[in-house]
């Protein structure tokens, strides 16, 4: 009997599945859709039950700042409305899924005959008709996208330039002049240049005006003076200049970008060896302000200029006057001094170097008065008009601070916020006047020539033989002071801010930690505490002997390449627990131990390794000799 019942069940099972293969596929497809629909309906039923449950009690809707109590009756009505919407949605989904299931099986839905889905591998159906291409194009209606044709774009740009020239630019220039109490004639004395460069910045801005959407990238390099130490970071003269020109430049279609890359307590080198890494490759105007701690070293400026002119964007450069002359105990002349000769020297060779001096402009209208503060008090400085008129607030009591107590850098050798302000307004005025000259030239170029204006295949900003000039008549101080002015260098630095490679990116091991330099820990913490917003941080990898080796990849090294290693600068005094890197560490290139060269480089915190970096690249490793003193590294520079 047992065997008989098993046989009968087997026969009945075979009969139930005695169908064609096509029927079997359709049955299985239908079963899958039925299972899917059952799952959806179960989900809907669960949602209904949940909503009914929550509608019988009050509930809270908690926001970011308050709790909102909703009555149970309203909650119930809200829940049932949601359920009705969900039911409608599920009904629509069910209908569409049934139609799709019928399409798979080749059945009829309503009055429409549904063609079974085609086999993807089958030949295309010949009876399918296609709409003629012309009919498709005729029926196509693109979404409105503003100006479309070249003529309309040209007219739009000309209208923008005209509006900027007539309605915006004059008002912005006047606003700056009123804040300074100086007219355009006096302010023309702020920036000076060689006669060969009379129209250089005007032409640069014209090239941007005829190509809407361009950027004007201003980059400042220097020490704590331009980093705004003692003030809020965004009170630097760079930020003031950006604020002064932004409205007019944006009205003309130019975006203004400021990068304040100034670093407190640093020097021209090794900073300039890493110019592209720190400043970026798209610079239009690059500022120098290292004079505070480099008095009498104008040759350092030559090294900086050589590196600046090697940036791929061919920027203009500007040397800013030393603030030490304008502080209360300074002479107050506000000029570049012996660096004025550098402006003329490079201008003789048509290389764009501008000089920036606040003194000649101020003293056309004002006299400087120093008020002695007495014991334990800072001196005050104010400017008094020669004609007896009222001095604007910007030039009154310029040694006042408005940053919080405890802000690092409040010192007589750092400019206060008003001193940053009048300097930034002067720079802004120069750029606005250059824009004013450039707009008519741009209007003429757009009107007369093709549009869009073609992009030149070669940058036209430097003379074609500029490299020969740097290596020839302008190389004297470079060779005298071993600044490696024209040597092609690659750089990775942990300093912030930067635009290029960091040591973290080329690190091959994860032993040492990236941290603020031990010499900058106190001002770094003070900055965070008061919220001054400084971004200049001397970051470094520091390690003890117990931390083992830290290794770095030196990529794309040239044949017989050199390697320069720099630790962070330590300000007034090296911390007691930090050894001199040159003496307190062991070094390897690949597996071979190497030694530093005895010759001192231009910067006391840098030294050159007594080895050649293998062509293509290598691994450079450092380990501290002691657990009593750590060593730190911030720059690797190689060829």
Coordinates of C-alpha atoms in Angstrom, one line a residue:
X1 CA 0.0 0.0 0.0
X2 CA 2.8 2.4 0.8
X3 CA 4.5 1.8 -2.6
X4 CA 1.1 2.1 -4.3
X5 CA 0.4 5.5 -2.8
X6 CA 3.9 6.8 -3.7
X7 CA 3.4 5.7 -7.3
X8 CA 0.0 7.4 -7.5
X9 CA 1.4 10.7 -6.1
X10 CA 4.3 10.5 -8.7
X11 CA 1.8 10.0 -11.6
X12 CA -0.4 12.9 -10.4
X13 CA 2.7 15.1 -10.1
X14 CA 3.8 14.2 -13.7
X15 CA 0.3 15.0 -15.0
X16 CA 0.2 18.4 -13.3
X17 CA 3.5 19.4 -15.0
X18 CA 2.7 17.8 -18.4
X19 CA 2.8 21.1 -20.4
X20 CA 4.9 22.7 -23.1
X21 CA 8.1 24.5 -22.2
X22 CA 6.6 27.8 -23.2
X23 CA 3.6 27.2 -20.9
X24 CA 6.0 26.3 -18.1
X25 CA 8.0 29.5 -18.5
X26 CA 4.8 31.6 -18.5
X27 CA 3.5 29.7 -15.4
X28 CA 6.8 30.4 -13.6
X29 CA 6.8 34.0 -14.6
X30 CA 3.2 34.4 -13.3
X31 CA 4.1 32.7 -10.0
X32 CA 7.0 35.1 -9.5
X33 CA 4.8 38.2 -10.1
X34 CA 2.2 36.7 -7.8
X35 CA 4.8 36.3 -5.0
X36 CA 6.0 39.8 -5.6
X37 CA 2.5 41.2 -5.4
X38 CA 1.8 39.2 -2.2
X39 CA 4.9 40.7 -0.6
X40 CA 3.8 44.2 -1.5
X41 CA 0.3 43.7 -0.2
X42 CA 1.8 42.3 3.1
X43 CA 3.9 45.4 3.4
X44 CA 0.9 47.6 2.8
X45 CA -1.1 45.7 5.4
X46 CA 1.7 46.1 8.0
X47 CA 1.8 49.8 7.3
X48 CA -2.0 50.1 7.8
X49 CA -1.8 48.3 11.1
X50 CA 1.1 50.4 12.3
X51 CA -0.7 53.7 11.3
X52 CA -3.9 52.5 13.2
X53 CA -1.8 51.7 16.2
X54 CA 0.0 55.1 16.3
X55 CA -3.2 57.0 15.6
X56 CA -4.6 56.0 19.0
X57 CA -2.0 57.8 21.0
X58 CA -0.4 61.2 21.1
X59 CA 3.1 61.4 19.6
X60 CA 6.0 63.9 19.5
X61 CA 7.6 65.5 16.4
X62 CA 10.9 66.6 17.8
X63 CA 12.8 69.3 15.9
X64 CA 16.1 71.0 16.3
X65 CA 14.9 73.6 18.7
X66 CA 11.4 72.6 19.9
X67 CA 9.0 69.7 20.6
X68 CA 5.6 69.8 18.8
X69 CA 2.7 67.9 20.4
X70 CA 0.1 66.7 17.9
X71 CA -3.4 65.7 19.2
X72 CA -4.4 62.0 18.7
X73 CA -7.4 62.9 16.6
X74 CA -5.4 65.0 14.2
X75 CA -2.7 62.3 14.2
X76 CA -5.4 59.7 13.3
X77 CA -6.8 61.8 10.4
X78 CA -3.3 62.4 9.1
X79 CA -2.5 58.7 9.3
X80 CA -5.7 57.7 7.4
X81 CA -5.0 60.3 4.7
X82 CA -1.5 58.8 4.3
X83 CA -3.1 55.3 4.1
X84 CA -5.5 56.4 1.4
X85 CA -2.6 57.8 -0.7
X86 CA -0.6 54.6 -0.1
X87 CA -3.6 52.5 -1.2
X88 CA -3.9 54.5 -4.4
X89 CA -0.2 54.1 -5.1
X90 CA -0.3 50.3 -4.4
X91 CA -3.4 49.9 -6.7
X92 CA -1.6 51.7 -9.5
X93 CA 1.5 49.5 -8.9
X94 CA -0.6 46.4 -8.9
X95 CA -2.3 47.3 -12.2
X96 CA 1.1 48.0 -13.9
X97 CA 2.6 44.8 -12.5
X98 CA -0.3 42.8 -13.8
X99 CA 0.0 44.4 -17.2
X100 CA 3.7 43.6 -17.2
X101 CA 3.1 40.0 -16.2
X102 CA 0.5 39.7 -19.0
X103 CA 3.0 41.2 -21.4
X104 CA 5.5 38.5 -20.5
X105 CA 2.8 35.8 -21.2
X106 CA 1.5 37.4 -24.4
X107 CA -2.2 37.9 -23.2
X108 CA -4.7 40.6 -23.8
X109 CA -5.3 43.4 -21.3
X110 CA -8.6 45.3 -21.7
X111 CA -9.0 46.4 -25.4
X112 CA -5.3 46.4 -26.2
X113 CA -3.5 43.5 -27.6
X114 CA -0.2 43.2 -25.8
X115 CA 2.7 41.8 -27.9
X116 CA 5.0 39.4 -26.0
X117 CA 8.4 40.7 -25.0
X118 CA 11.0 40.1 -27.7
X119 CA 14.0 37.9 -27.2
X120 CA 17.0 40.2 -26.8
X121 CA 19.0 37.9 -29.1
X122 CA 16.4 37.7 -31.8
X123 CA 16.5 39.7 -35.0
X124 CA 14.7 43.0 -35.0
X125 CA 11.0 43.1 -36.1
X126 CA 10.8 44.3 -39.7
X127 CA 7.3 45.7 -39.3
X128 CA 8.3 48.3 -36.7
X129 CA 7.9 51.7 -38.3
X130 CA 10.3 54.6 -37.5
X131 CA 9.4 58.3 -37.5
X132 CA 11.4 60.3 -40.1
X133 CA 14.4 62.1 -38.7
X134 CA 13.1 65.4 -40.0
X135 CA 9.9 65.0 -38.1
X136 CA 11.8 64.3 -34.9
X137 CA 13.9 67.4 -35.3
X138 CA 10.8 69.5 -36.1
X139 CA 9.0 68.4 -33.0
X140 CA 12.0 68.9 -30.7
X141 CA 11.7 71.9 -28.4
X142 CA 14.9 72.5 -26.3
X143 CA 14.5 74.0 -22.9
X144 CA 15.3 77.7 -22.6
X145 CA 19.0 78.2 -21.9
X146 CA 19.4 82.0 -22.0
X147 CA 21.6 83.3 -24.7
X148 CA 22.3 80.8 -27.4
X149 CA 23.7 82.3 -30.6
X150 CA 27.2 83.8 -30.9
X151 CA 25.7 87.1 -31.8
X152 CA 23.5 87.1 -28.7
X153 CA 26.4 86.1 -26.5
X154 CA 28.5 88.9 -27.9
X155 CA 25.8 91.4 -27.4
X156 CA 25.2 90.2 -23.8
X157 CA 28.9 90.5 -23.0
X158 CA 29.1 94.0 -24.4
X159 CA 26.0 95.0 -22.4
X160 CA 27.7 93.6 -19.2
X161 CA 30.9 95.5 -19.8
X162 CA 29.0 98.7 -20.5
X163 CA 26.9 98.4 -17.4
X164 CA 30.0 97.7 -15.3
X165 CA 31.9 100.7 -16.7
X166 CA 29.0 103.1 -16.4
X167 CA 27.1 102.0 -13.3
X168 CA 29.5 99.9 -11.0
X169 CA 33.1 100.7 -11.4
X170 CA 33.1 104.4 -10.7
X171 CA 31.1 104.0 -7.6
X172 CA 33.5 101.3 -6.2
X173 CA 36.6 103.4 -6.9
X174 CA 35.0 106.4 -5.2
X175 CA 34.1 104.2 -2.2
X176 CA 37.8 103.3 -1.7
X177 CA 39.0 106.8 -2.1
X178 CA 36.5 108.1 0.5
X179 CA 37.6 105.5 3.1
X180 CA 41.2 106.6 2.6
X181 CA 40.6 110.3 2.2
X182 CA 42.9 110.2 -0.9
X183 CA 42.1 111.0 -4.5
X184 CA 43.2 109.0 -7.5
X185 CA 46.2 111.2 -8.2
X186 CA 47.6 110.5 -4.7
X187 CA 46.8 106.8 -4.9
X188 CA 48.7 106.5 -8.2
X189 CA 51.9 106.8 -6.1
X190 CA 51.2 103.5 -4.3
X191 CA 52.2 101.1 -7.1
X192 CA 55.2 101.8 -9.3
X193 CA 56.7 99.8 -12.2
X194 CA 59.1 100.1 -15.1
X195 CA 57.9 102.1 -18.1
X196 CA 58.1 98.9 -20.2
X197 CA 55.2 97.5 -18.1
X198 CA 52.8 100.4 -18.3
X199 CA 50.0 98.4 -19.8
X200 CA 50.9 94.9 -18.6
X201 CA 48.1 94.4 -16.0
X202 CA 45.6 96.2 -18.2
X203 CA 46.3 93.7 -21.0
X204 CA 46.0 90.8 -18.5
X205 CA 42.6 91.9 -17.3
X206 CA 41.5 92.6 -20.9
X207 CA 42.2 88.9 -21.8
X208 CA 39.9 87.9 -18.9
X209 CA 37.1 90.3 -19.7
X210 CA 36.8 89.0 -23.3
X211 CA 36.4 85.5 -21.9
X212 CA 33.6 85.6 -19.3
X213 CA 33.9 83.3 -16.4
X214 CA 37.7 83.8 -16.0
X215 CA 39.3 84.1 -12.6
X216 CA 41.7 86.7 -11.1
X217 CA 43.9 84.7 -8.7
X218 CA 45.7 86.8 -6.1
X219 CA 48.3 85.0 -4.0
X220 CA 50.3 86.4 -1.1
X221 CA 53.5 84.9 0.3
X222 CA 55.4 86.2 3.2
X223 CA 55.7 86.2 7.0
X224 CA 53.4 86.9 9.9
X225 CA 52.8 90.5 8.8
X226 CA 50.7 89.4 5.8
X227 CA 49.3 86.4 7.7
X228 CA 47.5 89.0 9.9
X229 CA 48.9 87.8 13.2
X230 CA 47.5 89.8 16.1
X231 CA 44.2 90.2 14.2
X232 CA 41.5 88.0 12.8
X233 CA 42.8 86.1 9.7
X234 CA 40.2 87.6 7.4
X235 CA 41.4 91.2 8.3
X236 CA 44.6 90.7 6.4
X237 CA 45.3 93.3 3.7
X238 CA 44.8 90.5 1.1
X239 CA 41.2 90.0 2.3
X240 CA 40.6 93.7 2.3
X241 CA 41.8 94.0 -1.3
X242 CA 39.6 91.1 -2.4
X243 CA 36.6 92.8 -0.7
X244 CA 37.4 96.1 -2.4
X245 CA 37.4 94.7 -5.9
X246 CA 35.0 91.9 -5.8
X247 CA 31.8 93.8 -6.7
X248 CA 33.2 95.4 -9.8
X249 CA 35.2 92.4 -11.0
X250 CA 32.2 90.0 -10.6
X251 CA 30.0 92.5 -12.4
X252 CA 32.4 92.4 -15.3
X253 CA 32.4 88.5 -15.3
X254 CA 35.6 87.9 -13.4
X255 CA 35.7 85.8 -10.3
X256 CA 38.2 87.0 -7.6
X257 CA 40.2 84.3 -5.8
X258 CA 42.5 85.1 -2.9
X259 CA 45.0 82.7 -1.4
X260 CA 46.8 84.1 1.6
X261 CA 49.7 81.6 1.9
X262 CA 51.7 83.8 4.3
X263 CA 53.4 81.8 7.1
X264 CA 54.5 83.3 10.4
X265 CA 58.2 83.0 11.3
X266 CA 59.3 81.7 7.9
X267 CA 61.8 83.0 5.3
X268 CA 62.1 83.2 1.6
X269 CA 63.8 79.8 1.5
X270 CA 62.9 77.0 1.6
X271 CA 59.5 78.6 0.9
X272 CA 60.4 79.7 -2.6
X273 CA 61.9 76.3 -3.6
X274 CA 58.3 75.1 -3.2
X275 CA 56.6 78.0 -5.0
X276 CA 54.3 75.9 -7.1
X277 CA 53.5 73.5 -4.2
X278 CA 52.5 76.5 -2.0
X279 CA 51.1 79.1 -4.4
X280 CA 49.5 76.9 -7.1
X281 CA 49.9 77.0 -10.9
X282 CA 47.1 79.4 -11.9
X283 CA 48.3 82.6 -10.3
X284 CA 47.8 86.1 -11.8
X285 CA 49.4 88.3 -9.2
X286 CA 51.9 87.0 -6.7
X287 CA 52.9 89.1 -3.7
X288 CA 56.1 89.1 -1.7
X289 CA 56.2 90.3 2.0
X290 CA 59.3 88.7 3.7
X291 CA 61.1 91.9 4.5
X292 CA 60.5 92.0 8.3
X293 CA 63.2 89.4 9.0
X294 CA 65.3 89.8 5.8
X295 CA 66.4 93.4 6.1
X296 CA 69.6 93.9 4.1
X297 CA 69.1 90.7 2.1
X298 CA 67.6 92.0 -1.1
X299 CA 69.3 89.1 -2.9
X300 CA 66.8 86.8 -1.3
X301 CA 64.1 88.6 -3.3
X302 CA 66.0 87.7 -6.5
X303 CA 65.7 84.0 -5.6
X304 CA 61.9 84.4 -4.9
X305 CA 61.4 86.2 -8.3
X306 CA 63.2 83.5 -10.2
X307 CA 60.9 80.9 -8.7
X308 CA 57.8 83.1 -9.2
X309 CA 58.6 83.5 -13.0
X310 CA 58.7 79.7 -13.4
X311 CA 55.0 79.3 -12.5
X312 CA 53.2 78.0 -15.6
X313 CA 50.6 80.9 -15.5
X314 CA 53.3 83.6 -16.0
X315 CA 52.0 85.8 -13.2
X316 CA 52.9 89.4 -12.3
X317 CA 54.8 89.9 -9.1
X318 CA 54.5 92.6 -6.4
X319 CA 56.9 93.5 -3.7
X320 CA 55.2 95.0 -0.6
X321 CA 56.8 97.7 1.5
X322 CA 58.3 96.7 4.8
X323 CA 55.9 97.3 7.6
X324 CA 58.8 97.8 10.1
X325 CA 59.1 101.4 8.6
X326 CA 55.5 102.1 9.5
X327 CA 55.4 100.8 13.0
X328 CA 55.5 103.4 15.8
X329 CA 59.3 103.0 16.3
X330 CA 60.0 103.0 12.6
X331 CA 61.0 105.8 10.3
X332 CA 57.6 105.9 8.8
X333 CA 58.8 106.4 5.3
X334 CA 56.9 103.4 4.0
X335 CA 59.0 102.6 0.9
X336 CA 60.8 99.5 -0.5
X337 CA 64.2 100.9 0.1
X338 CA 67.0 99.1 -1.8
X339 CA 64.4 96.7 -3.3
X340 CA 63.2 99.5 -5.5
X341 CA 66.2 98.7 -7.7
X342 CA 65.0 95.1 -8.2
X343 CA 61.8 96.5 -9.7
X344 CA 63.8 98.5 -12.2
X345 CA 66.3 95.7 -12.9
X346 CA 63.6 93.2 -13.9
X347 CA 61.6 95.8 -15.7
X348 CA 64.6 96.5 -18.0
X349 CA 64.0 92.9 -19.3
X350 CA 60.2 93.2 -19.6
X351 CA 59.5 90.9 -16.6
X352 CA 56.5 92.2 -14.6
X353 CA 57.7 93.3 -11.1
X354 CA 55.6 95.9 -9.3
X355 CA 56.6 97.8 -6.2
X356 CA 54.1 98.7 -3.5
X357 CA 54.7 101.7 -1.2
X358 CA 52.2 103.2 1.2
X359 CA 54.3 106.2 2.3
X360 CA 54.5 108.3 -0.9
X361 CA 50.7 108.2 -1.2
X362 CA 49.9 108.9 2.4
X363 CA 52.3 111.9 2.7
X364 CA 50.7 113.7 -0.2
X365 CA 47.8 114.5 2.2
X366 CA 48.7 113.5 5.7
X367 CA 51.3 113.9 8.4
X368 CA 52.1 110.9 10.6
X369 CA 51.9 111.5 14.4
X370 CA 53.2 109.1 17.0
X371 CA 51.7 109.3 20.5
X372 CA 54.0 107.7 23.1
X373 CA 52.1 105.2 25.2
X374 CA 54.4 105.3 28.2
X375 CA 55.4 102.4 30.5
X376 CA 53.7 99.1 29.7
X377 CA 51.6 100.7 27.0
X378 CA 52.0 100.6 23.2
X379 CA 52.5 103.7 21.2
X380 CA 49.7 105.0 19.1
X381 CA 49.9 106.2 15.5
X382 CA 47.4 108.5 13.7
X383 CA 47.4 110.6 10.5
X384 CA 46.5 114.2 10.4
X385 CA 45.4 116.0 7.2
X386 CA 47.7 118.8 6.1
X387 CA 44.7 120.9 5.0
X388 CA 43.1 120.7 8.5
X389 CA 40.2 118.5 7.3
X390 CA 38.8 115.5 9.1
X391 CA 40.8 112.3 8.9
X392 CA 38.7 109.2 8.0
X393 CA 38.4 106.5 10.6
X394 CA 40.6 104.2 8.6
X395 CA 43.6 106.4 9.3
X396 CA 42.8 107.4 12.9
X397 CA 44.5 105.6 15.8
X398 CA 45.7 102.9 13.5
X399 CA 47.4 100.9 16.3
X400 CA 44.0 100.0 17.9
X401 CA 43.3 96.2 18.0
X402 CA 39.8 94.8 17.8
X403 CA 40.7 91.1 18.1
X404 CA 40.0 89.2 21.4
X405 CA 42.3 89.3 24.3
X406 CA 44.9 86.5 24.0
X407 CA 45.0 86.6 20.2
X408 CA 48.6 85.5 19.3
X409 CA 50.7 88.0 17.6
X410 CA 49.6 91.3 19.2
X411 CA 53.0 93.0 19.0
X412 CA 54.5 96.4 17.8
X413 CA 56.1 94.7 14.8
X414 CA 52.7 93.4 13.5
X415 CA 50.2 95.8 11.8
X416 CA 46.9 96.2 13.5
X417 CA 43.6 95.8 11.6
X418 CA 43.4 99.5 10.4
X419 CA 46.9 99.2 9.0
X420 CA 45.9 96.1 7.1
X421 CA 42.8 97.9 6.0
X422 CA 44.5 101.0 4.4
X423 CA 47.1 98.8 2.7
X424 CA 44.4 96.5 1.3
X425 CA 42.3 99.4 0.1
X426 CA 45.3 100.8 -1.7
X427 CA 46.0 97.5 -3.5
X428 CA 42.3 97.3 -4.4
X429 CA 42.3 100.8 -5.8
X430 CA 45.2 99.9 -8.1
X431 CA 43.4 96.8 -9.5
X432 CA 40.1 98.7 -9.9
X433 CA 41.9 101.4 -11.9
X434 CA 43.5 98.8 -14.1
X435 CA 40.1 97.2 -14.7
X436 CA 38.7 100.7 -15.6
X437 CA 41.4 100.9 -18.3
X438 CA 40.9 97.4 -19.5
X439 CA 37.1 97.5 -20.1
X440 CA 37.2 99.9 -23.1
X441 CA 39.9 97.7 -24.7
X442 CA 37.8 94.6 -24.1
X443 CA 34.7 96.2 -25.6
X444 CA 36.7 97.1 -28.7
X445 CA 38.2 93.6 -29.1
X446 CA 34.8 91.9 -28.7
X447 CA 33.1 94.2 -31.1
X448 CA 35.8 94.0 -33.9
X449 CA 36.9 90.4 -33.7
X450 CA 35.5 86.9 -33.8
X451 CA 33.5 85.6 -30.9
X452 CA 34.2 83.6 -28.7
X453 CA 37.7 85.2 -28.6
X454 CA 40.3 82.5 -29.5
X455 CA 42.6 81.3 -26.8
X456 CA 46.2 81.9 -27.6
X457 CA 48.4 78.8 -28.2
X458 CA 51.2 80.4 -26.2
X459 CA 51.1 82.6 -23.2
X460 CA 52.0 86.2 -24.2
X461 CA 52.9 87.6 -20.8
X462 CA 56.7 87.2 -20.7
X463 CA 59.2 87.9 -23.5
X464 CA 60.1 84.8 -25.5
X465 CA 63.6 84.7 -24.2
X466 CA 62.7 85.1 -20.5
X467 CA 64.4 81.9 -19.4
X468 CA 67.7 83.1 -21.0
X469 CA 67.3 86.4 -19.2
X470 CA 66.9 84.7 -15.9
X471 CA 69.8 82.4 -16.5
X472 CA 72.0 85.3 -17.9
X473 CA 71.9 88.9 -16.8
X474 CA 69.5 88.3 -13.9
X475 CA 71.4 85.4 -12.3
X476 CA 74.3 87.1 -10.6
X477 CA 73.0 87.1 -7.1
X478 CA 71.6 83.6 -7.5
X479 CA 75.0 82.2 -8.2
X480 CA 76.7 84.2 -5.4
X481 CA 74.3 82.9 -2.7
X482 CA 73.6 79.4 -3.9
X483 CA 69.8 79.8 -4.0
X484 CA 69.4 77.1 -6.7
X485 CA 67.3 79.8 -8.6
X486 CA 66.7 78.0 -11.9
X487 CA 67.2 74.4 -10.8
X488 CA 64.0 72.4 -11.6
X489 CA 62.8 71.2 -8.2
X490 CA 60.1 68.9 -6.9
X491 CA 58.7 69.6 -3.5
X492 CA 56.5 68.0 -0.9
X493 CA 55.7 69.9 2.3
X494 CA 53.5 69.4 5.4
X495 CA 53.1 73.2 5.9
X496 CA 49.6 74.6 5.6
X497 CA 48.2 76.2 3.5
X498 CA 49.5 74.6 0.4
X499 CA 48.3 73.8 -3.2
X500 CA 50.5 70.9 -4.1
X501 CA 51.9 67.6 -2.6
X502 CA 52.2 67.0 1.1
X503 CA 54.6 64.7 2.9
X504 CA 51.6 62.7 3.8
X505 CA 50.9 61.9 0.2
X506 CA 54.4 60.6 -0.5
X507 CA 54.8 58.7 2.8
X508 CA 55.6 55.0 2.5
X509 CA 55.2 54.1 6.2
X510 CA 52.8 55.1 8.9
X511 CA 55.1 55.3 11.9
X512 CA 55.5 59.0 12.7
X513 CA 52.5 61.3 13.2
X514 CA 51.8 64.6 11.3
X515 CA 51.5 67.3 14.0
X516 CA 51.9 71.0 14.6
X517 CA 55.6 71.8 15.0
X518 CA 56.7 71.6 18.7
X519 CA 57.9 75.2 18.4
X520 CA 54.4 76.4 17.4
X521 CA 52.3 74.5 19.8
X522 CA 51.5 77.4 22.2
X523 CA 50.4 79.9 19.5
X524 CA 48.5 77.2 17.7
X525 CA 46.5 76.4 20.8
X526 CA 45.9 80.1 21.5
X527 CA 44.6 80.6 18.0
X528 CA 42.1 77.8 18.5
X529 CA 41.0 79.1 21.8
X530 CA 40.3 82.7 20.7
X531 CA 39.1 81.9 17.2
X532 CA 41.3 84.2 15.3
X533 CA 41.1 81.8 12.3
X534 CA 44.8 81.6 11.3
X535 CA 45.4 79.0 8.6
X536 CA 49.2 79.1 8.6
X537 CA 50.4 76.0 10.4
X538 CA 53.9 74.6 10.4
X539 CA 52.9 71.0 10.3
X540 CA 55.7 68.4 10.5
X541 CA 56.3 64.7 10.9
X542 CA 58.1 64.2 14.3
X543 CA 59.4 61.0 15.8
X544 CA 61.6 59.5 18.5
X545 CA 63.9 56.5 18.2
X546 CA 61.2 54.2 19.5
X547 CA 58.9 55.3 16.6
X548 CA 61.2 53.6 14.1
X549 CA 61.8 54.7 10.5
X550 CA 59.6 57.0 8.5
X551 CA 60.0 56.5 4.7
X552 CA 59.0 58.7 1.7
X553 CA 58.7 58.0 -2.0
X554 CA 60.7 60.4 -4.1
X555 CA 59.0 60.2 -7.5
X556 CA 60.3 61.2 -10.9
X557 CA 63.8 62.0 -9.9
X558 CA 66.2 63.2 -12.6
X559 CA 69.6 61.6 -13.3
X560 CA 72.1 62.5 -10.6
X561 CA 69.4 64.2 -8.6
X562 CA 70.0 66.1 -5.4
X563 CA 67.9 65.9 -2.2
X564 CA 67.3 68.8 0.3
X565 CA 65.7 68.1 3.7
X566 CA 64.2 70.8 5.9
X567 CA 62.8 70.8 9.4
X568 CA 60.2 73.4 10.5
X569 CA 61.5 76.8 11.5
X570 CA 61.4 77.2 15.3
X571 CA 60.9 81.0 15.8
X572 CA 62.9 82.5 18.6
X573 CA 64.1 79.3 20.3
X574 CA 64.3 75.6 19.4
X575 CA 62.3 73.5 22.0
X576 CA 64.6 71.6 24.4
X577 CA 63.2 68.2 23.4
X578 CA 63.8 68.7 19.7
X579 CA 67.2 67.8 18.2
X580 CA 68.7 69.5 15.2
X581 CA 67.6 67.2 12.4
X582 CA 71.0 67.2 10.7
X583 CA 72.6 65.9 13.8
X584 CA 69.9 64.0 15.6
X585 CA 68.8 61.5 12.9
X586 CA 70.0 58.7 10.7
X587 CA 69.2 58.8 7.0
X588 CA 68.9 56.1 4.2
X589 CA 68.3 56.2 0.5
X590 CA 66.8 52.9 -0.3
X591 CA 68.9 50.5 1.9
X592 CA 72.0 52.6 2.0
X593 CA 72.8 54.9 4.9
X594 CA 73.7 58.5 3.7
X595 CA 75.1 61.6 5.5
X596 CA 74.2 65.3 5.3
X597 CA 76.7 67.5 3.5
X598 CA 78.7 69.8 5.8
X599 CA 78.1 72.9 3.7
X600 CA 75.4 75.1 5.2
X601 CA 72.6 76.0 2.8
X602 CA 70.9 79.4 2.6
X603 CA 68.4 78.5 5.3
X604 CA 69.7 77.2 8.7
X605 CA 66.8 74.7 8.9
X606 CA 67.7 73.0 5.6
X607 CA 70.6 70.7 4.5
X608 CA 71.6 68.7 1.4
X609 CA 72.2 65.0 1.5
X610 CA 75.6 63.8 0.4
X611 CA 74.3 61.4 -2.3
X612 CA 72.6 61.3 -5.7
X613 CA 69.0 60.3 -5.8
X614 CA 68.7 57.4 -8.3
X615 CA 67.0 58.2 -11.6
X616 CA 63.2 57.6 -11.6
X617 CA 62.8 57.6 -7.8
X618 CA 63.8 56.0 -4.5
X619 CA 62.8 55.5 -0.9
X620 CA 64.2 58.1 1.6
X621 CA 64.0 57.1 5.3
X622 CA 64.7 59.0 8.6
X623 CA 65.0 57.7 12.1
X624 CA 65.8 59.6 15.3
X625 CA 69.0 58.6 17.1
X626 CA 67.5 59.1 20.6
X627 CA 64.5 58.7 22.8
X628 CA 65.4 61.8 24.7
X629 CA 65.0 64.2 21.8
X630 CA 62.7 63.9 18.8
X631 CA 63.4 65.1 15.3
X632 CA 61.0 66.7 12.8
X633 CA 60.8 67.1 9.0
X634 CA 58.6 69.5 7.1
X635 CA 60.0 69.7 3.5
X636 CA 61.6 67.3 1.1
X637 CA 62.9 68.9 -2.1
X638 CA 64.6 67.0 -4.9
X639 CA 65.5 67.1 -8.5

